[in-house]
Amino acid sequence: MKKTRRGAFTVKGMSISLSFFLFAIVLWVIGYNVLPNKDTHRDLAANPAIESSATNDTAGDVSGGAAATAAATKPFYSVGSGKTLNLNLESGTSTANQGLNFNGYFKGQMVVTVPVGWKVAITYKNSDPMMPHSIGATVFADRTATENFKPAFTGSIPSDFMKGITKTSPATSVSFTADKAGQYALVCGIPGHAVGGMWDELDASASAKAPTIKTPSGVVTVK
Ligand SMILES: [Cu+2]
């Protein structure tokens, strides 16, 4: 009796399994052939091949790269009307010299030369989150002074020279006419900064025909 029951159970179990198996096949056949297949299957005959992403992206990559390069190399100097040299100087764009720099240049690494009689119009921004900075043009000897900075030209030291501006301040401007030939300096007036190297050179030249900017990268004539 036991044997028979076990045998019957086994046959019955196999029948159930077989039934489910056949049922699953029927469902699959129905699903594959009857249900709309545009969402569930990719019909390679009807749909075009996927475009190569490399081909597709080439133009975008090239223009993006060019734009990024242009932004990175955008000059900070230009000639304005009426013999004016425009300078966009900024602190905080580089951590060189512990942040004590203008556009990354410090200790005279940048030499700005203008022909005598030219106006220099500086727009100055401080992006340094750590400390205030300022800019002014002083006599060359004061490039490492800590106080009593002497202006190179009339108006070449702003009123907030010793106090400076911070990252949240709007850009300031300093304008003057380089009316006497000689060697001068662009200096930060915050006590300790100039002596720490936060200065670059400004020359007023009797022989220069156009402004030039000299940096470790080379000399550029500003046109
Ligand atoms: Cu400073």
Coordinates of N, CA and C and ligand atoms in Angstrom, one line a residue:
M1 N 0.8 -1.2 0.0 CA 0.0 0.0 0.0 C 0.9 1.3 0.0
K2 N 1.9 1.2 0.9 CA 2.8 2.3 1.0 C 3.5 2.6 -0.4
K3 N 4.0 1.5 -0.9 CA 4.6 1.7 -2.2 C 3.7 2.3 -3.3
T4 N 2.5 1.8 -3.3 CA 1.6 2.3 -4.3 C 1.3 3.8 -4.1
R5 N 1.1 4.1 -2.8 CA 0.8 5.5 -2.5 C 2.0 6.5 -2.9
R6 N 3.2 5.9 -2.6 CA 4.4 6.7 -2.9 C 4.5 6.9 -4.4
G7 N 4.2 5.7 -5.1 CA 4.3 5.8 -6.6 C 3.3 6.7 -7.2
A8 N 2.1 6.6 -6.6 CA 1.0 7.5 -7.1 C 1.3 9.0 -6.9
F9 N 1.9 9.2 -5.6 CA 2.2 10.6 -5.3 C 3.3 11.1 -6.3
T10 N 4.3 10.2 -6.6 CA 5.3 10.6 -7.4 C 4.8 10.9 -8.8
V11 N 3.9 10.1 -9.3 CA 3.4 10.3 -10.7 C 2.5 11.6 -10.7
K12 N 1.8 11.7 -9.5 CA 0.9 12.9 -9.5 C 1.8 14.2 -9.4
G13 N 2.9 14.1 -8.6 CA 3.8 15.2 -8.5 C 4.4 15.6 -9.9
M14 N 4.8 14.6 -10.6 CA 5.4 14.8 -11.9 C 4.4 15.4 -12.8
S15 N 3.2 15.0 -12.7 CA 2.1 15.5 -13.6 C 1.9 17.0 -13.3
I16 N 1.9 17.3 -12.0 CA 1.7 18.8 -11.6 C 2.9 19.6 -12.2
S17 N 4.1 19.1 -12.0 CA 5.3 19.8 -12.5 C 5.2 20.0 -14.0
L18 N 4.8 18.9 -14.6 CA 4.7 19.0 -16.1 C 3.7 20.0 -16.5
S19 N 2.6 20.0 -15.8 CA 1.5 20.9 -16.1 C 2.0 22.4 -16.0
F20 N 2.7 22.7 -14.9 CA 3.2 24.0 -14.7 C 4.2 24.4 -15.8
F21 N 5.0 23.4 -16.2 CA 6.0 23.6 -17.2 C 5.4 23.9 -18.5
L22 N 4.4 23.2 -18.9 CA 3.7 23.4 -20.2 C 2.9 24.7 -20.1
F23 N 2.3 25.0 -19.0 CA 1.6 26.3 -18.8 C 2.6 27.5 -19.0
A24 N 3.8 27.3 -18.4 CA 4.8 28.4 -18.6 C 5.1 28.6 -20.0
I25 N 5.3 27.5 -20.7 CA 5.6 27.6 -22.2 C 4.5 28.3 -22.9
V26 N 3.3 27.9 -22.6 CA 2.1 28.5 -23.3 C 2.2 30.1 -23.0
L27 N 2.4 30.5 -21.7 CA 2.4 31.9 -21.4 C 3.5 32.6 -22.2
W28 N 4.7 31.9 -22.3 CA 5.8 32.6 -23.0 C 5.5 32.8 -24.5
V29 N 4.9 31.7 -25.1 CA 4.5 31.8 -26.5 C 3.5 32.9 -26.7
I30 N 2.5 32.9 -25.8 CA 1.5 34.0 -26.0 C 2.1 35.4 -25.8
G31 N 3.0 35.5 -24.7 CA 3.6 36.8 -24.5 C 4.5 37.2 -25.6
Y32 N 5.2 36.3 -26.2 CA 6.1 36.7 -27.3 C 5.4 37.1 -28.5
N33 N 4.4 36.3 -28.9 CA 3.7 36.5 -30.2 C 2.5 37.4 -30.2
V34 N 1.8 37.4 -29.1 CA 0.5 38.2 -29.1 C 0.6 39.6 -28.5
L35 N 1.4 39.7 -27.4 CA 1.5 41.0 -26.8 C 2.3 42.0 -27.7
P36 N 2.0 43.3 -27.6 CA 2.7 44.2 -28.5 C 4.2 44.2 -28.0
N37 N 5.1 44.1 -29.0 CA 6.5 43.8 -28.6 C 7.4 45.1 -28.7
K38 N 6.8 46.2 -29.1 CA 7.7 47.4 -29.3 C 8.3 47.8 -27.9
D39 N 7.6 47.5 -26.8 CA 8.1 48.0 -25.5 C 9.0 46.9 -24.9
T40 N 8.7 45.6 -25.2 CA 9.3 44.5 -24.5 C 10.4 43.9 -25.3
H41 N 10.5 44.1 -26.6 CA 11.5 43.5 -27.4 C 12.1 44.6 -28.3
R42 N 13.4 44.4 -28.6 CA 14.0 45.2 -29.6 C 14.0 44.5 -30.9
D43 N 13.3 45.1 -31.9 CA 13.2 44.5 -33.2 C 14.3 45.0 -34.1
L44 N 15.4 44.2 -34.2 CA 16.6 44.7 -34.9 C 16.3 45.0 -36.4
A45 N 15.3 44.3 -37.0 CA 15.0 44.6 -38.4 C 14.3 45.9 -38.6
A46 N 13.5 46.3 -37.6 CA 12.7 47.5 -37.8 C 13.4 48.7 -37.3
N47 N 14.3 48.6 -36.2 CA 14.9 49.7 -35.6 C 16.3 49.9 -36.1
P48 N 16.8 51.1 -36.4 CA 18.1 51.3 -36.9 C 19.1 51.0 -35.8
A49 N 20.3 50.8 -36.2 CA 21.4 50.5 -35.2 C 21.6 51.8 -34.3
I50 N 22.0 51.6 -33.1 CA 22.3 52.7 -32.2 C 23.5 53.4 -32.7
E51 N 23.4 54.8 -32.7 CA 24.5 55.6 -33.2 C 25.7 55.4 -32.3
S52 N 26.9 55.5 -32.9 CA 28.1 55.4 -32.1 C 28.2 56.7 -31.2
S53 N 28.3 56.6 -29.9 CA 28.4 57.7 -29.1 C 29.6 58.6 -29.4
A54 N 30.7 57.9 -29.8 CA 31.9 58.6 -30.0 C 31.7 59.5 -31.2
T55 N 31.1 59.0 -32.3 CA 30.8 59.8 -33.5 C 29.9 61.0 -33.1
N56 N 28.9 60.7 -32.3 CA 27.8 61.6 -32.0 C 28.4 62.8 -31.2
D57 N 29.4 62.5 -30.3 CA 29.8 63.5 -29.3 C 31.0 64.3 -29.8
T58 N 31.6 64.0 -30.9 CA 32.8 64.7 -31.3 C 32.7 66.2 -31.4
A59 N 31.6 66.6 -32.1 CA 31.5 68.1 -32.2 C 31.3 68.8 -30.9
G60 N 30.5 68.2 -30.0 CA 30.3 68.8 -28.7 C 31.6 68.9 -27.9
D61 N 32.4 67.8 -28.0 CA 33.6 67.8 -27.2 C 34.6 68.8 -27.7
V62 N 34.7 69.0 -29.0 CA 35.6 69.9 -29.6 C 35.2 71.3 -29.2
S63 N 33.9 71.7 -29.4 CA 33.6 73.1 -29.1 C 33.7 73.3 -27.6
G64 N 33.3 72.4 -26.7 CA 33.4 72.5 -25.3 C 34.9 72.7 -24.9
G65 N 35.8 71.9 -25.5 CA 37.2 72.1 -25.2 C 37.7 73.4 -25.6
A66 N 37.3 73.9 -26.7 CA 37.8 75.2 -27.2 C 37.3 76.3 -26.3
A67 N 36.1 76.2 -25.9 CA 35.5 77.2 -25.0 C 36.2 77.2 -23.7
A68 N 36.5 76.0 -23.1 CA 37.2 76.0 -21.9 C 38.6 76.5 -22.0
T69 N 39.3 76.2 -23.1 CA 40.6 76.7 -23.3 C 40.6 78.3 -23.4
A70 N 39.6 78.8 -24.2 CA 39.6 80.2 -24.4 C 39.3 80.9 -23.0
A71 N 38.5 80.3 -22.2 CA 38.2 80.9 -20.9 C 39.4 80.9 -20.0
A72 N 40.2 79.8 -20.1 CA 41.3 79.7 -19.2 C 42.4 80.7 -19.7
T73 N 42.5 81.0 -20.9 CA 43.6 81.8 -21.4 C 43.1 83.3 -21.7
K74 N 41.9 83.6 -21.3 CA 41.4 85.0 -21.6 C 42.4 86.0 -21.0
P75 N 42.9 86.9 -21.8 CA 43.9 87.8 -21.2 C 43.3 88.7 -20.2
F76 N 44.2 89.1 -19.2 CA 43.7 90.0 -18.1 C 44.1 91.4 -18.4
Y77 N 44.6 91.6 -19.7 CA 45.1 93.0 -20.0 C 44.5 93.3 -21.4
S78 N 44.3 94.6 -21.6 CA 43.8 95.1 -22.9 C 44.1 96.6 -23.0
V79 N 44.1 97.1 -24.3 CA 44.2 98.5 -24.5 C 42.9 99.1 -24.6
G80 N 42.6 100.2 -23.8 CA 41.4 100.9 -24.0 C 41.6 102.1 -24.8
S81 N 40.5 103.0 -24.9 CA 40.6 104.2 -25.7 C 41.6 105.2 -25.0
G82 N 42.2 106.0 -25.8 CA 43.0 107.1 -25.3 C 44.2 106.7 -24.5
K83 N 45.0 105.7 -25.1 CA 46.2 105.3 -24.4 C 46.0 104.8 -23.0
T84 N 45.1 103.9 -22.8 CA 44.8 103.3 -21.5 C 45.1 101.8 -21.5
L85 N 45.9 101.4 -20.5 CA 46.1 100.0 -20.3 C 45.1 99.5 -19.3
N86 N 44.2 98.6 -19.7 CA 43.3 98.0 -18.7 C 43.8 96.7 -18.1
L87 N 43.8 96.6 -16.8 CA 44.3 95.4 -16.2 C 43.2 94.8 -15.3
N88 N 43.0 93.6 -15.4 CA 42.0 92.9 -14.5 C 42.9 92.0 -13.6
L89 N 43.1 92.5 -12.4 CA 44.0 91.8 -11.5 C 43.1 91.2 -10.4
E90 N 43.6 90.1 -9.9 CA 42.7 89.3 -8.9 C 43.6 88.6 -7.9
S91 N 43.2 88.5 -6.7 CA 43.9 87.6 -5.7 C 42.9 86.5 -5.4
G92 N 43.5 85.4 -5.0 CA 42.7 84.2 -4.6 C 42.5 83.2 -5.7
T93 N 43.0 83.5 -6.9 CA 42.9 82.6 -8.0 C 43.9 81.5 -8.0
S94 N 45.0 81.8 -7.2 CA 46.1 80.9 -7.0 C 46.5 80.8 -5.6
T95 N 47.0 79.7 -5.2 CA 47.5 79.6 -3.8 C 49.1 79.8 -3.8
A96 N 49.6 80.2 -4.9 CA 51.1 80.5 -5.0 C 51.5 81.5 -3.9
N97 N 52.6 81.3 -3.3 CA 53.1 82.2 -2.3 C 52.1 82.4 -1.1
Q98 N 51.5 81.2 -0.7 CA 50.5 81.2 0.3 C 49.3 82.2 0.0
G99 N 49.0 82.4 -1.2 CA 47.9 83.2 -1.6 C 48.3 84.7 -1.8
L100 N 49.5 85.0 -1.4 CA 50.0 86.4 -1.5 C 50.5 86.7 -3.0
N101 N 49.5 86.9 -3.9 CA 49.9 87.1 -5.3 C 48.8 87.9 -6.0
F102 N 49.1 88.3 -7.2 CA 48.2 88.9 -8.1 C 48.1 88.1 -9.3
N103 N 47.0 87.5 -9.6 CA 46.8 86.6 -10.8 C 47.9 85.5 -10.7
G104 N 48.3 85.1 -9.6 CA 49.3 84.0 -9.4 C 50.7 84.5 -9.4
Y105 N 51.0 85.8 -9.7 CA 52.3 86.3 -9.7 C 52.7 87.1 -8.5
F106 N 53.9 86.9 -8.0 CA 54.4 87.5 -6.8 C 55.9 87.8 -6.9
K107 N 56.4 88.6 -6.0 CA 57.8 89.0 -5.9 C 58.4 89.4 -7.3
G108 N 57.6 90.2 -8.0 CA 58.1 90.7 -9.3 C 58.1 89.8 -10.4
Q109 N 57.4 88.7 -10.3 CA 57.3 87.7 -11.4 C 56.6 88.3 -12.6
M110 N 55.7 89.3 -12.4 CA 55.1 90.0 -13.5 C 55.6 91.4 -13.5
V111 N 56.0 91.8 -14.8 CA 56.4 93.2 -15.0 C 55.5 93.8 -16.0
V112 N 54.8 94.8 -15.6 CA 53.9 95.6 -16.5 C 54.6 96.8 -16.9
T113 N 54.8 97.0 -18.2 CA 55.5 98.2 -18.7 C 54.5 99.0 -19.5
V114 N 54.4 100.3 -19.2 CA 53.6 101.2 -20.1 C 54.5 102.3 -20.6
P115 N 54.2 102.9 -21.8 CA 54.9 104.1 -22.2 C 54.6 105.2 -21.3
V116 N 55.5 106.1 -21.0 CA 55.2 107.3 -20.2 C 54.0 108.0 -20.7
G117 N 53.1 108.5 -19.8 CA 52.0 109.2 -20.2 C 50.7 108.4 -20.4
W118 N 50.9 107.1 -20.4 CA 49.7 106.2 -20.5 C 48.9 106.1 -19.2
K119 N 47.7 105.9 -19.3 CA 46.8 105.7 -18.1 C 46.8 104.2 -17.9
V120 N 46.8 103.9 -16.6 CA 46.6 102.5 -16.2 C 45.3 102.4 -15.4
A121 N 44.4 101.6 -15.9 CA 43.1 101.4 -15.2 C 43.0 100.0 -14.7
I122 N 43.2 99.8 -13.4 CA 43.1 98.5 -12.8 C 41.8 98.2 -12.2
T123 N 41.2 97.1 -12.6 CA 40.0 96.5 -11.9 C 40.5 95.4 -11.0
Y124 N 40.2 95.5 -9.7 CA 40.8 94.6 -8.8 C 39.7 93.8 -8.0
K125 N 39.9 92.5 -8.0 CA 38.9 91.6 -7.3 C 39.7 90.7 -6.3
N126 N 39.1 90.5 -5.2 CA 39.8 89.6 -4.3 C 38.9 88.3 -4.1
S127 N 39.3 87.2 -4.5 CA 38.6 86.0 -4.4 C 39.2 85.1 -3.3
D128 N 40.1 85.6 -2.6 CA 40.7 84.8 -1.5 C 39.8 84.7 -0.3
P129 N 39.3 83.5 0.0 CA 38.4 83.3 1.2 C 39.1 83.5 2.5
M130 N 40.4 83.5 2.5 CA 41.2 83.5 3.8 C 41.5 84.9 4.3
M131 N 41.6 85.9 3.5 CA 42.1 87.2 4.0 C 41.8 88.3 3.0
P132 N 41.8 89.6 3.6 CA 41.6 90.7 2.7 C 42.9 91.0 1.9
H133 N 42.8 91.7 0.8 CA 43.9 92.1 0.0 C 43.5 93.5 -0.6
S134 N 44.5 94.1 -1.2 CA 44.3 95.4 -1.9 C 45.3 95.5 -3.0
I135 N 45.2 96.6 -3.8 CA 46.3 96.9 -4.8 C 46.4 98.3 -4.9
G136 N 47.7 98.7 -5.1 CA 48.0 100.1 -5.4 C 49.4 100.2 -6.0
A137 N 49.7 101.3 -6.7 CA 51.0 101.4 -7.3 C 51.8 102.3 -6.4
T138 N 53.0 101.8 -5.9 CA 53.8 102.5 -5.0 C 55.2 102.8 -5.7
V139 N 56.0 103.6 -5.0 CA 57.4 103.7 -5.5 C 58.1 102.3 -5.3
F140 N 59.1 102.0 -6.1 CA 59.6 100.7 -6.1 C 60.2 100.3 -4.8
A141 N 60.8 101.2 -4.0 CA 61.4 100.9 -2.7 C 60.4 100.4 -1.7
D142 N 59.1 100.8 -1.9 CA 58.1 100.4 -1.0 C 57.4 99.0 -1.3
R143 N 58.0 98.3 -2.2 CA 57.4 97.0 -2.6 C 57.4 96.0 -1.4
T144 N 58.3 96.3 -0.5 CA 58.4 95.4 0.7 C 58.2 96.2 2.0
A145 N 57.5 97.4 1.9 CA 57.2 98.2 3.1 C 56.1 97.5 3.8
T146 N 55.9 98.0 5.1 CA 54.8 97.5 5.9 C 53.8 98.6 6.2
E147 N 54.2 99.8 6.0 CA 53.3 101.0 6.3 C 53.9 102.2 5.6
N148 N 53.1 103.3 5.6 CA 53.6 104.5 5.0 C 54.0 104.3 3.5
F149 N 53.2 103.6 2.8 CA 53.4 103.4 1.4 C 53.4 104.7 0.6
K150 N 54.3 105.0 -0.2 CA 54.3 106.2 -1.0 C 53.8 105.9 -2.4
P151 N 52.8 106.7 -2.8 CA 52.2 106.4 -4.1 C 53.2 106.7 -5.3
A152 N 53.1 105.9 -6.3 CA 53.9 106.1 -7.5 C 53.5 107.3 -8.3
F153 N 52.1 107.5 -8.4 CA 51.5 108.5 -9.1 C 50.3 109.1 -8.4
T154 N 49.9 110.2 -8.8 CA 48.7 110.8 -8.1 C 47.5 109.8 -8.3
G155 N 46.9 109.4 -7.2 CA 45.7 108.5 -7.2 C 46.1 107.0 -7.3
S156 N 47.4 106.7 -7.2 CA 47.7 105.3 -7.5 C 47.6 104.4 -6.2
I157 N 47.3 105.0 -5.1 CA 47.0 104.2 -3.9 C 45.6 104.6 -3.4
P158 N 44.7 103.6 -3.4 CA 43.3 103.8 -3.1 C 43.1 104.0 -1.6
S159 N 42.0 104.6 -1.2 CA 41.8 104.9 0.2 C 41.7 103.7 1.1
D160 N 41.3 102.6 0.6 CA 41.2 101.4 1.4 C 42.4 100.4 1.3
F161 N 43.5 101.1 0.9 CA 44.7 100.3 0.6 C 45.2 99.4 1.8
M162 N 45.1 100.0 3.0 CA 45.6 99.3 4.2 C 44.6 98.3 4.7
K163 N 43.3 98.6 4.4 CA 42.2 97.7 4.9 C 41.9 96.6 4.0
G164 N 41.9 96.9 2.7 CA 41.7 95.9 1.7 C 40.2 95.6 1.5
I165 N 40.0 94.6 0.6 CA 38.7 94.1 0.3 C 38.7 92.6 0.5
T166 N 37.5 92.1 0.7 CA 37.4 90.6 1.0 C 36.7 90.0 -0.2
K167 N 36.5 88.7 -0.1 CA 35.9 87.9 -1.1 C 34.5 88.3 -1.4
T168 N 33.8 88.8 -0.4 CA 32.4 89.2 -0.6 C 32.3 90.7 -1.1
S169 N 33.4 91.4 -1.2 CA 33.4 92.8 -1.7 C 33.3 92.8 -3.2
P170 N 32.6 93.8 -3.7 CA 32.6 94.0 -5.2 C 34.0 94.4 -5.6
A171 N 34.3 94.2 -6.9 CA 35.6 94.6 -7.5 C 35.8 96.1 -7.3
T172 N 37.0 96.5 -7.1 CA 37.3 97.9 -7.0 C 38.1 98.4 -8.2
S173 N 38.4 99.7 -8.3 CA 39.2 100.1 -9.4 C 40.2 101.2 -8.9
V174 N 41.3 101.1 -9.5 CA 42.4 102.1 -9.3 C 42.9 102.6 -10.6
S175 N 42.9 103.9 -10.8 CA 43.3 104.5 -12.1 C 44.3 105.6 -11.9
F176 N 45.3 105.7 -12.7 CA 46.3 106.8 -12.6 C 47.0 106.9 -13.9
T177 N 47.7 108.0 -14.1 CA 48.5 108.2 -15.3 C 49.9 108.1 -14.9
A178 N 50.6 107.2 -15.6 CA 52.0 107.0 -15.4 C 52.8 108.1 -16.1
D179 N 52.9 109.2 -15.4 CA 53.4 110.4 -16.1 C 54.9 110.7 -15.8
K180 N 55.5 109.8 -15.2 CA 57.0 109.9 -15.0 C 57.7 108.6 -15.2
A181 N 58.7 108.6 -16.0 CA 59.4 107.3 -16.3 C 60.1 106.8 -15.0
G182 N 60.1 105.5 -14.9 CA 60.8 104.9 -13.7 C 60.2 103.5 -13.4
Q183 N 60.8 103.0 -12.3 CA 60.5 101.7 -11.9 C 59.6 101.8 -10.6
Y184 N 58.4 101.1 -10.7 CA 57.4 101.2 -9.6 C 56.9 99.8 -9.3
A185 N 56.0 99.7 -8.3 CA 55.5 98.4 -7.9 C 54.0 98.4 -7.7
L186 N 53.4 97.3 -8.1 CA 52.0 97.0 -7.7 C 52.0 96.2 -6.5
V187 N 51.4 96.7 -5.4 CA 51.6 96.2 -4.1 C 50.3 96.0 -3.4
C188 N 50.2 95.0 -2.5 CA 49.1 94.8 -1.6 C 49.4 95.6 -0.3
G189 N 48.5 96.4 0.2 CA 48.7 97.3 1.3 C 48.4 96.7 2.7
I190 N 47.9 95.5 2.7 CA 47.7 94.8 4.0 C 49.0 94.6 4.7
P191 N 49.2 95.1 5.9 CA 50.5 95.0 6.6 C 51.0 93.5 6.6
G192 N 52.2 93.4 6.1 CA 52.8 92.1 6.1 C 52.7 91.4 4.7
H193 N 51.8 91.8 3.9 CA 51.6 91.1 2.6 C 52.7 91.5 1.6
A194 N 53.0 92.8 1.5 CA 54.1 93.2 0.5 C 55.4 92.6 0.9
V195 N 55.8 92.7 2.2 CA 57.0 92.1 2.6 C 57.0 90.6 2.5
G196 N 55.8 90.0 2.4 CA 55.7 88.6 2.2 C 55.8 88.2 0.7
G197 N 55.9 89.2 -0.1 CA 56.1 88.9 -1.6 C 54.9 89.3 -2.4
M198 N 53.9 90.0 -1.8 CA 52.7 90.3 -2.6 C 52.9 91.6 -3.3
W199 N 53.8 91.5 -4.4 CA 54.1 92.7 -5.2 C 54.5 92.3 -6.6
D200 N 54.3 93.1 -7.6 CA 54.8 92.9 -8.9 C 55.3 94.2 -9.4
E201 N 55.9 94.2 -10.5 CA 56.6 95.4 -11.0 C 55.8 96.2 -12.0
L202 N 55.9 97.5 -11.9 CA 55.3 98.4 -12.9 C 56.3 99.4 -13.4
D203 N 56.6 99.4 -14.7 CA 57.5 100.3 -15.2 C 56.9 101.3 -16.1
A204 N 57.3 102.6 -16.0 CA 56.9 103.6 -17.0 C 58.1 103.9 -17.8
S205 N 58.0 103.5 -19.1 CA 59.1 103.6 -20.0 C 59.1 104.7 -21.0
A206 N 60.2 105.5 -21.1 CA 60.2 106.6 -22.1 C 60.4 106.0 -23.5
S207 N 60.9 104.8 -23.6 CA 61.2 104.3 -25.0 C 60.1 103.3 -25.5
A208 N 59.3 102.7 -24.6 CA 58.3 101.8 -25.0 C 57.3 102.4 -25.9
K209 N 56.9 101.7 -27.0 CA 55.9 102.2 -27.9 C 54.5 101.7 -27.5
A210 N 54.5 100.6 -26.8 CA 53.2 99.9 -26.5 C 53.4 99.3 -25.1
P211 N 52.3 99.0 -24.4 CA 52.4 98.3 -23.1 C 52.9 96.9 -23.3
T212 N 53.6 96.4 -22.4 CA 54.0 94.9 -22.4 C 53.7 94.3 -21.1
I213 N 53.5 93.0 -21.1 CA 53.3 92.3 -19.8 C 54.3 91.2 -19.9
K214 N 55.2 91.2 -18.9 CA 56.2 90.1 -18.9 C 55.9 89.2 -17.7
T215 N 55.9 87.9 -17.9 CA 55.6 86.9 -16.9 C 56.6 85.8 -17.1
P216 N 56.7 84.8 -16.2 CA 57.5 83.6 -16.5 C 57.2 82.9 -17.8
S217 N 56.0 83.2 -18.4 CA 55.5 82.6 -19.6 C 56.1 83.3 -20.8
G218 N 56.6 84.5 -20.6 CA 57.1 85.3 -21.8 C 56.6 86.7 -21.7
V219 N 57.0 87.4 -22.8 CA 56.6 88.9 -22.9 C 55.5 89.0 -23.9
V220 N 54.4 89.7 -23.5 CA 53.3 90.0 -24.5 C 53.2 91.4 -24.7
T221 N 53.1 91.8 -25.9 CA 52.8 93.2 -26.2 C 51.3 93.4 -26.3
V222 N 50.8 94.3 -25.5 CA 49.4 94.5 -25.4 C 48.9 95.4 -26.5
K223 N 48.0 94.9 -27.4 CA 47.5 95.8 -28.5 C 46.0 96.0 -28.4
Ligands
CU1 CU 47.4 91.0 0.4

